Coordinates of C-alpha atoms in Angstrom, one line a residue:
M707 CA 35.6 1.1 17.0
K708 CA 34.0 2.2 20.3
K709 CA 30.4 3.2 19.8
R710 CA 29.1 6.5 21.3
H711 CA 25.9 5.5 22.9
L712 CA 24.1 7.7 25.5
K713 CA 27.0 9.8 26.5
F714 CA 25.1 11.6 29.2
I715 CA 26.1 8.8 31.6
P716 CA 29.7 9.9 31.9
I717 CA 28.5 13.5 32.2
V718 CA 26.5 12.5 35.2
L719 CA 29.2 10.4 36.8
A720 CA 32.2 12.3 35.6
A721 CA 35.2 11.2 37.7
P722 CA 36.8 14.6 37.9
L723 CA 33.9 15.6 40.3
F724 CA 35.7 13.4 42.9
T725 CA 39.0 15.3 42.6
L726 CA 38.9 17.1 45.9
T727 CA 41.5 19.4 47.6
S728 CA 42.0 20.3 51.3
C729 CA 44.0 22.8 53.3
V730 CA 47.1 21.4 55.2
D731 CA 49.3 23.5 57.5
N732 CA 52.8 23.3 56.1
D733 CA 54.3 24.2 59.5
Y734 CA 53.6 20.7 60.7
D735 CA 55.9 17.8 59.9
L736 CA 53.6 15.3 58.3
D737 CA 55.2 11.9 58.5
D738 CA 53.9 8.3 58.4
N739 CA 53.1 8.3 62.1
I740 CA 50.4 11.0 61.8
D741 CA 46.9 9.9 60.6
L742 CA 45.9 12.2 57.7
T743 CA 42.5 10.8 57.1
I744 CA 39.7 13.5 57.1
Q745 CA 36.0 13.4 56.4
V746 CA 34.4 15.9 54.2
G747 CA 30.7 16.7 54.1
G748 CA 29.2 15.3 57.3
S749 CA 26.0 13.4 56.7
E750 CA 25.9 14.2 53.0
F751 CA 28.4 15.7 50.6
A752 CA 26.7 17.2 47.5
I753 CA 28.3 18.8 44.5
P754 CA 25.8 21.0 42.6
G755 CA 25.6 20.3 38.9
G756 CA 24.3 22.0 35.9
E757 CA 22.7 20.6 32.8
T758 CA 23.7 19.2 29.4
E759 CA 22.9 20.6 26.1
P760 CA 20.0 18.7 24.3
I761 CA 21.7 15.6 22.9
P762 CA 20.4 14.7 19.5
L763 CA 19.7 11.1 18.7
S764 CA 22.4 11.3 16.0
K765 CA 25.0 11.7 18.8
I766 CA 23.6 8.9 20.8
L767 CA 23.4 6.4 17.9
D768 CA 26.6 5.8 16.1
I769 CA 25.5 5.2 12.6
E770 CA 28.1 4.0 10.1
E771 CA 27.9 6.0 6.8
D772 CA 28.1 2.8 4.7
G773 CA 25.7 0.8 6.8
V774 CA 22.1 0.0 6.1
V775 CA 20.6 2.6 8.4
K776 CA 20.2 5.9 6.5
T777 CA 18.7 9.3 7.1
T778 CA 16.5 11.4 4.9
P779 CA 17.4 15.1 4.3
S780 CA 15.0 15.9 7.1
G781 CA 16.7 13.5 9.5
D782 CA 14.2 10.6 9.5
Y783 CA 15.8 7.2 10.0
Y784 CA 15.2 4.3 7.6
L785 CA 16.8 1.0 6.7
L786 CA 17.8 0.5 3.1
Q787 CA 19.4 -2.5 1.5
E788 CA 19.8 -2.6 -2.3
G789 CA 19.0 -5.7 -4.3
S790 CA 20.8 -6.6 -7.5
E791 CA 19.9 -5.5 -11.0
K792 CA 19.1 -8.2 -13.5
T793 CA 18.3 -8.5 -17.2
T794 CA 15.9 -11.1 -18.5
N795 CA 16.0 -12.0 -22.2
I796 CA 12.8 -12.7 -24.1
F797 CA 12.8 -14.4 -27.5
V798 CA 10.1 -15.9 -29.8
N799 CA 11.3 -18.2 -32.6
G800 CA 10.4 -17.5 -36.2
F801 CA 8.5 -19.7 -38.6
K802 CA 7.9 -19.9 -42.4
V803 CA 4.8 -20.3 -44.5
N804 CA 4.8 -22.4 -47.7
S805 CA 2.9 -21.1 -50.8
P806 CA 2.5 -23.9 -53.5
N807 CA 2.0 -23.2 -57.2
I808 CA -1.2 -21.5 -58.1
N809 CA -3.1 -22.7 -61.2
P810 CA -3.2 -19.9 -63.8
I811 CA -6.5 -18.4 -64.9
D812 CA -7.1 -18.7 -68.6
Q813 CA -10.1 -17.2 -70.4
E814 CA -11.1 -17.5 -74.0
I815 CA -12.4 -14.3 -75.6
S816 CA -13.9 -13.9 -79.1
F817 CA -13.4 -10.8 -81.3
T818 CA -15.1 -10.2 -84.7
I819 CA -12.6 -8.4 -86.9
P820 CA -14.0 -6.1 -89.6
E821 CA -13.0 -6.5 -93.2
Q822 CA -10.7 -4.2 -95.2
L823 CA -9.0 -2.8 -92.1
S824 CA -6.7 -0.6 -94.1
S825 CA -9.6 1.3 -95.6
I826 CA -11.4 2.1 -92.3
P827 CA -10.4 4.3 -89.4
P828 CA -9.0 2.3 -86.3
Q829 CA -11.7 1.4 -83.8
E830 CA -11.8 -0.3 -80.5
I831 CA -13.4 -3.8 -80.2
S832 CA -14.4 -4.8 -76.6
A833 CA -15.3 -8.1 -75.1
E834 CA -16.5 -9.2 -71.6
L835 CA -14.3 -11.5 -69.4
P836 CA -16.5 -14.1 -67.8
E837 CA -15.7 -14.5 -64.0
K838 CA -13.1 -17.2 -63.4
K839 CA -11.2 -18.1 -60.3
T840 CA -8.2 -20.0 -59.1
E841 CA -7.6 -21.4 -55.6
F842 CA -4.5 -21.6 -53.5
D843 CA -3.3 -22.8 -50.1
I844 CA -0.7 -21.5 -47.7
K845 CA 0.6 -23.7 -45.0
G846 CA 2.6 -23.0 -41.8
E847 CA 4.0 -25.7 -39.6
N848 CA 6.0 -25.8 -36.3
L849 CA 4.7 -22.5 -35.1
P850 CA 6.3 -21.5 -31.8
S851 CA 4.3 -22.8 -28.8
D852 CA 4.5 -19.3 -27.3
I853 CA 1.8 -18.2 -29.8
K854 CA -1.6 -18.9 -28.2
N855 CA -3.8 -17.0 -30.7
L856 CA -3.2 -15.2 -34.0
S857 CA -4.7 -12.1 -35.4
V858 CA -2.1 -11.0 -38.0
I859 CA 1.0 -12.4 -39.4
K860 CA 3.4 -10.1 -41.3
M861 CA 5.9 -11.0 -43.9
D862 CA 7.7 -9.7 -47.0
M863 CA 5.5 -11.5 -49.5
E864 CA 4.4 -10.5 -53.0
A865 CA 2.0 -11.6 -55.6
K866 CA 3.7 -11.7 -59.0
I867 CA 1.0 -11.5 -61.8
H868 CA 1.8 -12.0 -65.5
F869 CA -0.7 -11.5 -68.2
S870 CA -0.3 -12.8 -71.8
F871 CA -2.5 -13.7 -74.7
T872 CA -2.5 -16.1 -77.7
P873 CA -2.6 -16.1 -80.6
A874 CA -1.1 -12.8 -81.6
V875 CA -4.2 -11.4 -83.3
A876 CA -2.9 -8.0 -82.5
S877 CA 0.3 -6.5 -81.3
K878 CA -1.3 -5.7 -78.0
L879 CA -4.5 -6.2 -76.0
S880 CA -5.9 -3.7 -73.5
L881 CA -7.2 -4.5 -70.1
K882 CA -9.9 -2.0 -70.4
G883 CA -11.4 -2.6 -67.0
V884 CA -10.1 -5.8 -65.4
V885 CA -10.5 -6.7 -61.7
L886 CA -8.6 -9.3 -59.7
N887 CA -10.4 -10.0 -56.4
F888 CA -8.1 -11.4 -53.7
P889 CA -9.2 -13.0 -50.5
E890 CA -10.2 -10.7 -47.7
F891 CA -7.4 -11.9 -45.5
I892 CA -4.8 -10.5 -47.9
M893 CA -3.3 -7.3 -46.5
S894 CA -1.8 -5.1 -49.2
S895 CA -1.5 -1.4 -49.8
K896 CA -2.1 -2.0 -53.5
L897 CA -5.5 -3.4 -53.0
T898 CA -8.8 -1.6 -52.5
N899 CA -11.3 -3.7 -50.5
G900 CA -9.3 -6.7 -51.7
M901 CA -9.5 -5.7 -55.3
L902 CA -6.7 -4.9 -57.8
K903 CA -8.3 -2.7 -60.5
L904 CA -6.6 -2.5 -63.8
K905 CA -7.7 0.2 -66.3
D906 CA -6.3 0.6 -69.8
Q907 CA -3.3 -1.5 -69.0
E908 CA -1.7 -2.9 -72.2
V909 CA -0.6 -6.5 -72.7
H910 CA 2.0 -6.8 -75.5
T911 CA 2.7 -9.8 -77.5
A912 CA 5.9 -11.8 -77.0
T913 CA 7.5 -10.1 -80.0
S914 CA 7.3 -6.8 -78.1
T915 CA 7.6 -6.7 -74.3
G916 CA 6.4 -10.2 -73.5
G917 CA 3.0 -9.5 -71.9
L918 CA 2.4 -7.5 -68.8
T919 CA 3.9 -8.2 -65.3
L920 CA 2.5 -6.6 -62.1
I921 CA 3.8 -6.9 -58.6
V922 CA 1.3 -6.7 -55.7
P923 CA 3.1 -6.4 -52.3
I924 CA 1.4 -8.5 -49.5
E925 CA 2.3 -7.1 -46.1
G926 CA 0.5 -9.7 -44.1
I927 CA -2.4 -12.1 -43.5
D928 CA -5.4 -11.1 -41.4
C929 CA -6.0 -14.3 -39.4
N930 CA -9.4 -13.2 -38.2
K931 CA -10.9 -13.5 -41.7
N932 CA -12.5 -16.4 -43.4
G933 CA -10.1 -19.0 -44.8
V934 CA -7.5 -18.8 -42.1
V935 CA -7.3 -21.5 -39.4
F936 CA -4.7 -21.4 -36.6
D937 CA -4.5 -24.6 -34.5
E938 CA -2.7 -23.9 -31.1
T939 CA -2.6 -27.6 -30.3
S940 CA -0.8 -28.8 -33.5
H941 CA 1.0 -25.4 -33.9
T942 CA -0.1 -25.1 -37.5
L943 CA -1.5 -22.4 -39.7
S944 CA -3.8 -23.2 -42.7
I945 CA -4.8 -20.6 -45.2
H946 CA -7.2 -21.3 -48.1
G947 CA -8.4 -18.7 -50.6
D948 CA -9.2 -18.0 -54.2
I949 CA -8.5 -15.2 -56.7
V950 CA -11.2 -14.2 -59.1
L951 CA -10.7 -12.5 -62.5
N952 CA -13.4 -10.6 -64.4
G953 CA -13.9 -7.4 -66.3
E954 CA -13.6 -6.1 -69.9
V955 CA -10.8 -6.3 -72.5
S956 CA -10.4 -4.7 -75.9
I957 CA -8.2 -4.6 -79.0
N958 CA -7.7 -1.7 -81.4
T959 CA -8.3 -2.6 -85.1
G960 CA -5.2 -0.5 -86.0
D961 CA -3.1 -3.1 -84.0
V962 CA -4.7 -6.2 -85.6
D963 CA -2.7 -8.5 -87.9
Q964 CA -4.4 -8.1 -91.3
R965 CA -4.4 -11.9 -91.7
Y966 CA -7.3 -11.9 -89.2
E967 CA -9.5 -9.3 -90.9
G968 CA -13.0 -10.3 -91.6
T969 CA -12.9 -13.2 -89.1
T970 CA -14.2 -14.1 -85.7
T971 CA -11.2 -15.0 -83.7
S972 CA -10.8 -16.5 -80.2
V973 CA -8.0 -15.2 -78.0
T974 CA -6.9 -16.8 -74.7
L975 CA -6.0 -14.4 -72.0
L976 CA -3.7 -16.1 -69.4
A977 CA -3.1 -14.7 -65.9
E978 CA -0.3 -16.4 -64.0
I979 CA -0.1 -15.7 -60.3
N980 CA 2.7 -16.6 -58.0
L981 CA 3.0 -15.9 -54.2
E982 CA 6.6 -15.6 -53.2
D983 CA 9.1 -14.1 -50.7
A984 CA 9.8 -10.6 -51.8
N985 CA 13.5 -10.9 -51.0
T986 CA 14.4 -14.5 -52.0
K987 CA 11.7 -14.9 -54.7
E988 CA 11.0 -18.3 -53.3
S989 CA 7.6 -19.8 -52.4
I990 CA 8.8 -20.4 -48.8
V991 CA 8.2 -17.1 -47.0
N992 CA 9.7 -15.9 -43.7
V993 CA 7.2 -14.5 -41.2
N994 CA 8.6 -11.3 -39.6
S995 CA 6.1 -10.7 -36.9
V996 CA 2.8 -11.8 -35.4
T997 CA 0.0 -10.0 -33.7
G998 CA -2.1 -12.0 -31.2
I999 CA -1.7 -13.5 -27.8
V1000 CA 1.9 -14.4 -27.4
K1001 CA 3.2 -15.7 -24.1
P1002 CA 7.0 -16.3 -24.2
D1003 CA 8.8 -17.6 -21.2
I1004 CA 9.7 -14.7 -18.9
D1005 CA 12.1 -15.9 -16.2
I1006 CA 12.5 -13.0 -13.8
T1007 CA 14.4 -13.9 -10.7
L1008 CA 15.2 -11.8 -7.7
D1009 CA 18.3 -12.6 -5.7
P1010 CA 18.0 -12.7 -1.9
V1011 CA 18.6 -9.5 0.0
T1012 CA 21.1 -9.9 2.8
L1013 CA 21.2 -7.1 5.4
I1014 CA 24.8 -5.9 5.8
G1015 CA 26.3 -3.4 8.3
L1016 CA 23.6 -3.3 11.0
P1017 CA 24.5 -1.0 13.9
D1018 CA 24.8 -2.4 17.3
F1019 CA 21.5 -1.1 18.6
L1020 CA 19.6 -3.3 16.0
S1021 CA 21.8 -6.4 16.4
D1022 CA 21.0 -7.5 19.9
E1023 CA 18.8 -10.5 20.3
K1024 CA 16.5 -8.5 22.5
V1025 CA 15.6 -6.2 19.6
T1026 CA 12.0 -6.4 18.4
L1027 CA 10.3 -4.3 15.8
S1028 CA 6.9 -3.1 14.9
V1029 CA 7.2 -0.9 11.9
E1030 CA 4.2 0.7 10.2
N1031 CA 5.2 0.7 6.5
P1032 CA 8.1 -1.4 5.3
M1033 CA 8.5 -1.1 1.6
V1034 CA 10.0 -3.0 -1.3
F1035 CA 10.7 -0.8 -4.4
F1036 CA 10.7 -2.7 -7.7
T1037 CA 11.8 -1.1 -10.9
A1038 CA 11.1 -2.8 -14.3
D1039 CA 12.4 -1.4 -17.6
N1040 CA 10.3 -3.5 -20.0
K1041 CA 11.6 -3.1 -23.6
T1042 CA 9.4 -6.0 -24.8
P1043 CA 6.0 -5.6 -26.5
V1044 CA 4.6 -8.1 -23.9
A1045 CA 3.0 -7.1 -20.6
A1046 CA 4.1 -9.3 -17.8
G1047 CA 2.1 -10.4 -14.7
I1048 CA 4.3 -10.9 -11.7
N1049 CA 3.2 -13.0 -8.7
G1050 CA 5.4 -13.4 -5.7
N1051 CA 6.0 -14.4 -2.1
I1052 CA 8.4 -12.7 0.3
T1053 CA 10.0 -14.6 3.2
S1054 CA 12.3 -13.2 5.8
Y1055 CA 14.8 -15.3 7.9
I1056 CA 17.2 -15.0 10.7
Y1057 CA 20.1 -17.4 11.2
N1058 CA 20.3 -19.4 14.4
D1059 CA 23.6 -20.4 16.1
N1060 CA 23.8 -23.4 13.9
G1061 CA 23.6 -21.4 10.7
E1062 CA 20.0 -22.6 10.0
K1063 CA 17.5 -20.3 8.4
I1064 CA 14.6 -19.6 10.7
P1065 CA 11.6 -17.8 9.2
L1066 CA 10.3 -14.8 11.1
L1067 CA 6.8 -15.3 9.8
K1068 CA 4.8 -17.3 12.3
P1069 CA 3.1 -20.5 10.9
E1070 CA -0.3 -19.2 11.7
E1071 CA 0.3 -15.9 9.8
P1072 CA -0.7 -15.6 6.1
A1073 CA 2.1 -15.6 3.5
V1074 CA 3.3 -12.2 2.3
L1075 CA 2.0 -12.3 -1.3
F1076 CA 2.0 -9.7 -4.0
N1077 CA 1.0 -9.4 -7.6
F1078 CA 1.2 -6.6 -10.2
T1079 CA 1.5 -6.2 -14.0
V1080 CA 4.5 -4.7 -15.8
A1081 CA 3.2 -2.8 -18.8
K1082 CA 4.8 -3.4 -22.2
E1083 CA 7.5 -1.0 -23.6
K1084 CA 7.6 1.0 -20.4
K1085 CA 9.8 1.8 -17.4
Q1086 CA 7.9 1.7 -14.2
E1087 CA 8.5 1.7 -10.5
F1088 CA 6.4 -0.2 -8.0
C1089 CA 6.2 0.1 -4.2
L1090 CA 5.1 -3.0 -2.3
S1091 CA 3.9 -1.9 1.1
P1092 CA 0.9 -1.7 3.4
I1093 CA 0.5 2.1 2.8
A1094 CA 1.1 4.1 -0.4
P1095 CA 4.3 6.2 0.0
T1096 CA 3.7 10.0 0.0
G1097 CA 5.2 12.3 -2.5
M1098 CA 5.7 9.6 -5.0
E1099 CA 3.0 10.1 -7.6
D1100 CA 4.9 8.3 -10.3
V1101 CA 5.3 5.2 -8.2
I1102 CA 2.6 2.5 -8.6
H1103 CA 1.5 1.3 -5.2
V1104 CA 1.0 -2.5 -4.7
E1105 CA -0.8 -3.0 -1.4
V1106 CA 0.7 -5.8 0.7
P1107 CA -1.1 -5.4 4.1
N1108 CA 0.8 -8.0 6.1
M1109 CA 4.4 -7.0 5.1
P1110 CA 5.2 -5.8 8.7
S1111 CA 5.0 -9.5 9.8
L1112 CA 8.3 -10.0 8.0
I1113 CA 10.2 -7.6 10.2
T1114 CA 9.3 -8.4 13.8
K1115 CA 13.1 -8.5 14.2
I1116 CA 15.7 -7.3 11.8
P1117 CA 16.0 -10.2 9.3
D1118 CA 19.4 -11.5 8.1
L1119 CA 17.8 -12.4 4.8
F1120 CA 14.9 -11.6 2.5
E1121 CA 14.0 -14.1 -0.2
F1122 CA 11.7 -13.5 -3.1
D1123 CA 9.9 -16.3 -4.9
V1124 CA 8.6 -14.9 -8.2
I1125 CA 6.5 -16.4 -11.0
T1126 CA 6.2 -14.2 -14.1
E1127 CA 3.9 -14.9 -17.0
A1128 CA 3.0 -12.9 -20.1
T1129 CA -0.6 -11.6 -19.9
D1130 CA -3.4 -12.5 -22.4
E1131 CA -3.2 -9.0 -23.8
E1132 CA -2.9 -9.0 -27.6
T1133 CA 0.3 -7.6 -28.9
E1134 CA 2.6 -7.5 -31.9
I1135 CA 6.0 -9.1 -31.5
E1136 CA 8.9 -9.5 -33.9
L1137 CA 10.2 -13.0 -34.3
N1138 CA 13.8 -14.1 -34.0
K1139 CA 14.5 -10.9 -32.0
T1140 CA 15.9 -10.7 -28.5
Y1141 CA 14.0 -8.4 -26.2
T1142 CA 15.0 -7.5 -22.6
I1143 CA 13.3 -6.7 -19.2
T1144 CA 15.7 -5.1 -16.7
T1145 CA 14.7 -5.3 -13.1
D1146 CA 16.1 -3.8 -9.9
Y1147 CA 14.7 -3.6 -6.3
N1148 CA 15.5 -2.6 -2.7
V1149 CA 14.2 -3.0 0.7
N1150 CA 13.3 0.2 2.5
V1151 CA 12.0 0.3 6.1
P1152 CA 11.2 3.7 7.6
F1153 CA 11.5 3.7 11.4
V1154 CA 7.9 4.7 11.8
F1155 CA 6.4 2.7 14.7
G1156 CA 3.6 0.2 14.2
P1157 CA 0.9 -0.9 16.6
K1158 CA 3.1 -3.4 18.5
I1159 CA 6.1 -2.7 20.7
T1160 CA 9.4 -1.8 19.0
T1161 CA 12.5 -2.5 21.2
I1162 CA 16.0 -1.5 20.4
V1163 CA 19.1 -2.0 22.6
Y1164 CA 22.0 0.3 23.4
K1165 CA 25.1 -1.0 25.1
D1166 CA 28.2 0.8 26.2
S1167 CA 30.6 1.4 29.0
V1168 CA 32.5 4.3 30.6
D1169 CA 35.7 3.7 32.5
G1170 CA 38.9 5.4 33.7
W1171 CA 37.6 6.4 37.1
Y1172 CA 40.0 4.3 39.3
D1173 CA 42.9 6.7 39.4
D1174 CA 40.5 9.4 40.7
L1175 CA 38.6 7.3 43.3
K1176 CA 41.4 5.2 44.8
D1177 CA 42.3 7.9 47.4
Y1178 CA 38.8 8.3 48.7
E1179 CA 36.6 6.2 51.1
V1180 CA 33.1 6.4 49.6
K1181 CA 30.4 4.0 50.5
Q1182 CA 27.6 5.3 48.2
I1183 CA 27.3 7.7 45.3
N1184 CA 24.0 9.0 44.0
A1185 CA 23.7 10.8 40.7
T1186 CA 20.4 12.6 40.1
A1187 CA 19.0 14.5 37.1
A1188 CA 15.8 15.4 35.4
A1189 CA 15.7 13.6 32.0
I1190 CA 13.9 15.7 29.3
N1191 CA 13.1 13.3 26.5
K1192 CA 11.9 14.1 22.9
I1193 CA 12.8 10.7 21.5
P1194 CA 9.6 8.6 21.0
L1195 CA 11.1 5.7 23.0
G1196 CA 10.8 4.9 26.7
L1197 CA 14.3 4.3 28.1
N1198 CA 15.1 1.6 30.6
F1199 CA 18.6 1.6 32.1
T1200 CA 20.5 -1.2 33.8
A1201 CA 24.1 -0.9 34.8
E1202 CA 27.0 -2.9 36.4
A1203 CA 30.1 -1.6 38.1
L1204 CA 33.5 -2.2 36.5
T1205 CA 37.0 -2.5 37.9
V1206 CA 40.3 -3.4 36.4
D1207 CA 42.3 -6.6 36.9
D1208 CA 46.1 -6.9 37.4
Q1209 CA 46.6 -6.6 33.6
G1210 CA 44.5 -3.4 33.5
K1211 CA 41.5 -5.1 31.7
S1212 CA 37.9 -4.3 32.7
K1213 CA 35.9 -6.8 34.7
I1214 CA 32.8 -6.8 36.8
L1215 CA 33.2 -5.3 40.3
D1216 CA 31.2 -7.7 42.6
G1217 CA 31.3 -5.6 45.8
V1218 CA 29.1 -2.8 44.4
V1219 CA 25.4 -2.7 43.5
V1220 CA 24.2 -0.2 40.9
T1221 CA 20.5 0.7 40.9
V1222 CA 18.7 2.9 38.5
I1223 CA 15.5 4.6 39.8
V1224 CA 13.2 6.5 37.5
D1225 CA 10.3 8.5 39.0
G1226 CA 10.8 6.7 42.3
E1227 CA 10.6 3.2 40.7
K1228 CA 13.5 0.8 40.6
D1229 CA 14.3 -0.1 37.0
G1230 CA 11.7 2.4 35.8
I1231 CA 11.3 3.9 32.4
I1232 CA 12.3 7.3 31.3
K1233 CA 9.1 8.4 29.6
A1234 CA 9.1 8.5 25.8
G1235 CA 8.7 11.8 23.9
N1236 CA 5.5 12.2 21.9
N1237 CA 5.5 13.8 18.4
N1238 CA 8.6 15.8 19.3
T1239 CA 7.0 17.0 22.5
A1240 CA 9.3 16.5 25.5
T1241 CA 8.5 14.5 28.6
E1242 CA 10.3 14.8 32.0
S1243 CA 11.4 12.0 34.3
S1244 CA 13.4 12.1 37.5
L1245 CA 16.5 9.9 37.3
V1246 CA 18.6 8.5 40.1
I1247 CA 21.6 6.2 39.7
E1248 CA 22.8 4.7 43.1
I1249 CA 26.2 3.1 43.4
V1250 CA 26.2 1.4 46.8
E1251 CA 29.1 -0.4 48.4
K1252 CA 28.4 -4.0 49.7
T1253 CA 32.0 -4.9 50.4
P1254 CA 34.1 -2.4 52.4
G1255 CA 36.5 -0.5 50.1
A1256 CA 34.8 -1.7 47.0
V1257 CA 33.8 1.8 45.7
K1258 CA 37.4 3.0 45.6
M1259 CA 38.0 0.1 43.3
L1260 CA 35.3 1.4 40.9
D1261 CA 36.7 2.2 37.4
G1262 CA 33.4 2.8 35.6
L1263 CA 30.0 1.4 34.5
A1264 CA 28.9 -1.1 31.9
F1265 CA 25.3 -0.2 31.0
E1266 CA 22.5 -1.4 28.8
V1267 CA 19.6 0.8 27.7
V1268 CA 16.5 -1.0 26.3
A1269 CA 14.5 1.6 24.3
A1270 CA 10.9 0.7 23.6
S1271 CA 8.0 2.3 22.0
T1272 CA 4.9 2.8 24.2
T1273 CA 1.2 3.1 23.8
G1274 CA 0.3 5.9 21.5
A1275 CA 3.6 5.8 19.6
E1276 CA 2.1 4.3 16.5
G1277 CA 2.8 6.4 13.4
Q1278 CA 5.7 8.3 15.1
Q1279 CA 9.0 8.5 13.2
L1280 CA 12.5 8.1 14.7
N1281 CA 14.5 11.1 13.7
E1282 CA 18.2 12.0 14.3
N1283 CA 17.2 15.5 15.5
Q1284 CA 15.1 14.2 18.4
T1285 CA 16.9 15.0 21.7
L1286 CA 17.5 13.9 25.3
Q1287 CA 18.6 16.5 27.8
L1288 CA 19.7 16.2 31.5
K1289 CA 18.8 19.1 33.7
N1290 CA 19.7 19.8 37.4
V1291 CA 22.5 17.2 37.4
R1292 CA 23.7 16.7 40.9
L1293 CA 26.2 14.3 42.5
K1294 CA 25.6 13.3 46.2
V1295 CA 27.7 11.2 48.5
P1296 CA 25.6 10.2 51.6
G1297 CA 27.9 10.0 54.6
G1298 CA 30.4 12.3 53.1
V1299 CA 33.9 11.5 51.7
I1300 CA 36.8 10.2 53.7
V1301 CA 40.0 11.4 52.2
D1302 CA 43.2 9.5 53.0
L1303 CA 46.1 12.0 53.0
N1304 CA 48.7 9.7 54.4

């Protein structure tokens, strides 16, 4: 597809301006023996011209809709290349703790039973329980290496407590005010400051309900309390504690077996305690979650970004760039309870003719490094750039001052080397559960000029003039105009004359020299616009014959425009609505035109 670059050139040199007419007396018999060659114009033949409409940059640059160069709603040009979305899975293995058998607590209590129980009203007889304890150990082995420090482990555990007494002095015994003190690391909604308080609970003999059974749910273990030791090196957990029983019990004389009246009788109260899995009822308990410093492997990778669909004006090897604020936007949807620190390095490359990757960053320049933290259980967007983007309050800016050094030319490839590590922030994480972090990113380069020179290149040609010029003897053509430029780029034109070969294909016309003069200077620069304020430059394009008859062989021009930013352009934005206009367009033919009417 032919690109539409700088179309004011054919306007200036439009071939129809050469289509001249002359008056011939039809009474004369014009045959081959009469010379019909005439000269028009004397020393200089000039055709007055007009002016073009302001030509917006969008008409000069031919931007493909599906290419990498885009425009904002206000017309600002920027380069955008999407990366690829990826999902990273995060998983921490589970582990179990083993609770061995706990020795029961047995306490002997003496009661003095009155005589003639049947003849006296029932009364309560109380006795103190001396303090007695039992010890226990809980072990956990092969804990995941991801766990670096433990504060809490949570599981579905329960303490099953069974009270009974012998002998059967009475049909029941009352736990008038009995307390079981559990270790302070036990976390249970049934305990108050680690104590299970029993008041007026009845323990029946085996002939009735078979004692008293209580269930105390244990939701977790507080690993910061005494008795809990976590060893990160051996990946083990050791828990040692004791349970203490004390308080007061009683029997009612109305419930006493009459065989024991008038005696002092010893009763043994037995408290049997088992720690077990609330679901399986086994002593091996599955741990559901842990709270602490957990650092699972987080393998976030970013695929390279390849720039596809560059327009011609950015593809030439002469193109150089100095952009103020190239940006990489990074989105992370972290559905894990783990914050992730991301450290990375960006490298840009171009491919040489042998297909080798050549880094654009010079060896003496510092690497383009970045680091930021993705918060847990959040979706966030980050902008890696030298300057914070405006109007994006919800985007977290990550300052990368030397990022412009990656884009001194348009790279073929961006590569991201990323290391991701969970932070040392304490968190709660479920075990044996797959969490995900979804990441996406893109490279966004607004065409806002930096402190160095930006150079872009336009190339095109105009042709089809031969049929209009072949009947005229013209030794020189001068096209003049005033160039009114609002584009913030200085424009340097060079051109070559074209003709056609025997097959009708374009080729260079050697017998003609094309010279572009700007403000009186050969190969001068059309002055750049400044902040949408126009500048004016005088433009002359001379087409001079060096070989006789060469100009009549002229079919068109092949031209190149090198557009470059100039001093003071820093911070200016390239916009599709910036314009170039030609005023006072004139075509001059020094020496006039010789028309061959034969």
